Amino acid sequence: MSATHDVSAIVDVRTLEVLERARTLGGPHRRGWLVRRALVTADLVGLIAAFGLSAAIYGTPTDPTDQVQPLLELLVFGLTLPVWVLLGMLYGLYDRDEARTEHSTVDEFTGVFSLVTAGAWLVFTTSFLTGVTNPVAERMVLFWLLAIALVAAARAVARSLCRRSRSYIQKTVILGAGDVGQLIARKLVQHPEYGIHLVGILDDAPKDRRGELEDVPLLGPPSALPKVIRAYDVERVIIAFSNDPHEETLRLIHSMRGHDVQFDLVPRLFELVGPRVDMHTVEGLPLVGLPPARIRRVSRVIKRLIDIVGASIGLVATAPVFAFIAWRVRRDSPGPVFFRQERLGLDQEPFTALKFRTMRVGTDDSVHRAYIKATMSAGAEVESNGVYKLDRGDAITRSGHWLRSTSLDELPQLINVLRGEMSLVGPRPCLAYEVEHFSPQHFERFLVPAGLPGLWQVTARAQSTFGEALDMDVAYVRGWSLRLDLRLLFRTPVQVISRRASTR
């Protein structure tokens, strides 16, 4: 009996169709090959375009009759292109997408900057030392700036094209169908942009699967893992606390180490582990170090400077929009233009958050209180318009609907940012009664200032529960960096335009 038939025998008939679809997806390890080739091509296209544009903008040599100089410059540049690719390999710019689920050009901007800087310096020194060409500093600076922008843009386009290819899809199975395994499965199903196709779950005693997980096949006990890997060209296995004994899980992993399969391990106490961890060993025993969650003093100063500059520019740039919205709010419903509400920010300090009023005066918050209590106690899914935005029928004004859907009702919070009560990026400022339902780890969100968009608003979907939204706030705190803030700021306009950003 073939491996395929062996696997089919241990699943119910209902899942066979799903498994057949998984079998038709890309072959093993095509994702890494596809992305590496696309990124190398993108780098070369960006560099060549920057070279051509800098030459066109800066002009021809002083002597118009000198036709040799441009050809020599082109020759030197062309000969250094393979070195650019080698530098990209040294900076790890071609081997990250295959292993990571969430990776973007913004994440690797530091690497792109280093690559272009080192490569430009290489071209400059080679030209100068060999005397083949006479590089002009102004043109080299122009090339350097153009190369950074064009290489980053070309990489973003390349990734977008790769994600549309069937070869980008990575076949994955989860070992363990408990709460953690099902949580991972749910997130993978909800985020197809990760390029991970969940073939199925392996477990001896799985829990009931509901919602979007009903169509995820149960492939049998963990011992079936080798058959599943061979039958469906599985490239990734996520170990999520299966019921299998520890020694048996180790035996399974060791038996498949020669099959080019990536194993991802969910660590114990994973709730405490963020993106910034310190991996070290004691006599071969791996330890995961958890750095302090609070932002360092220097980083806080830089973040505050960015807030002041960004909020000032934002208030000036949106002044006409401010005036128009204020007029619409007053026209639609009698009452103040701004809605003022006490929220909790850094270190749970209360402050008055400002928003454009979207509801009629006198509307109470009993619906929201009941909603928060229900979601935290029962784990209910949020409404389709987000955790913080509950439709209340006639209570919302005419302008309130589009203000909420576009998040323009939050523009006045730029004033809060300028005052130092909020930040441009951070966890959403919560209400005092919401804290009553927090788990201990959720209080970490008060280690940073509250913000306009946060990790949840930018990355989450409507299926997230209120508790999961709080977990993402904590993940933002644990993984905070200036690069993360910039990434979220860049992605926020896209979310607003697509009306996926959620606010209160």
XYZ file of C-alpha atoms in Angstrom, residues 112 216 303 313 503:
5
model
C 18.771 46.796 2.349
C -9.096 21.159 8.692
C 9.707 57.933 20.097
C 2.608 67.779 10.629
C -11.480 51.848 16.547
